CSV table of C-alpha atoms in Angstrom, one decimal:
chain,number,residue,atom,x,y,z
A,1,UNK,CA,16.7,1.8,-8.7
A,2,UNK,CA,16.6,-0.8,-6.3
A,3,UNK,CA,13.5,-2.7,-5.8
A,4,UNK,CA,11.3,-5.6,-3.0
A,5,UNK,CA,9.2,-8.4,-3.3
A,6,UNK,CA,6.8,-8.5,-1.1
A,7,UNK,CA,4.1,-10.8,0.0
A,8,UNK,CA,0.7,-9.2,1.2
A,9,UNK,CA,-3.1,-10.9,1.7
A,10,UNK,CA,-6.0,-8.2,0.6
A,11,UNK,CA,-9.1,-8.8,1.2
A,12,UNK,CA,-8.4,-12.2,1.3
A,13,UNK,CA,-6.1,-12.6,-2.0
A,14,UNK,CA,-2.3,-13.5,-1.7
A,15,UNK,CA,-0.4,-10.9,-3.8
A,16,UNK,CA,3.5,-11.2,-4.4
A,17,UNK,CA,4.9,-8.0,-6.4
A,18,UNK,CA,7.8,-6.3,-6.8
A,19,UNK,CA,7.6,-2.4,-5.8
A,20,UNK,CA,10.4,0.5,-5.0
A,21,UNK,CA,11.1,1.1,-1.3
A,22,UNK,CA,9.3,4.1,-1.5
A,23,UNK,CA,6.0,3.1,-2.0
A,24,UNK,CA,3.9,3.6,0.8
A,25,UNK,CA,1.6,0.9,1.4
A,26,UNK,CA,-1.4,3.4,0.5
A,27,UNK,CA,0.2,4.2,-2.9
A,28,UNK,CA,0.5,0.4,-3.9
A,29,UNK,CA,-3.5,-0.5,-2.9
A,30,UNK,CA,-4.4,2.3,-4.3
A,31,UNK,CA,-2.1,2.6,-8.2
A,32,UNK,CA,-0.8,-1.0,-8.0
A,33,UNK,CA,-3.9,-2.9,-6.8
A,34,UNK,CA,-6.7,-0.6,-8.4
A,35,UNK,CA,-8.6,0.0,-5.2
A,36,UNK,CA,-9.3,3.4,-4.6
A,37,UNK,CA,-11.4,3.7,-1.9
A,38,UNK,CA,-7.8,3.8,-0.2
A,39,UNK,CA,-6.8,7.4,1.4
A,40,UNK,CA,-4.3,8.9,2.8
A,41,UNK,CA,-5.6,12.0,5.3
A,42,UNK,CA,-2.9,14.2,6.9
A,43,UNK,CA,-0.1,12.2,4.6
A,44,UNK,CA,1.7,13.3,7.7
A,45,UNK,CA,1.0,9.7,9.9
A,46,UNK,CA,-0.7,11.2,12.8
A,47,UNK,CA,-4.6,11.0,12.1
A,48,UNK,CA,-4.7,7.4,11.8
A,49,UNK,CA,-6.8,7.8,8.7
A,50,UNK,CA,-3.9,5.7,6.5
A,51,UNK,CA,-4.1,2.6,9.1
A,52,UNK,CA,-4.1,-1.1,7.6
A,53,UNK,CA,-4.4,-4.1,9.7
């Protein structure tokens, strides 16, 4: 399976990983990064509860 390095500041910290296409960016805070206070609401993008900025 292919995979992407990508390049991400959180909460201040660079992070460089490798992940699969995909991942959703909610998935990777949340299993990859260990912070769980991340949540998806609808997990259909409309709510606006899954926005990062």
């Amino acid at each position: 399976m292919p995979v992407l390095r990508i390049a991400l500041t959180v909460n201040g910290v660079p992070v460089i990983r490798t992940v699969e296409p995909r991942t959703s960016l909610a998935d990777f805070l949340r299993y990859d990064l260990e912070l769980t206070g991340t949540h998806v609401g609808c997990e259909h993008g409309v709510c606006g509860a899954c926005t990062v900025r």
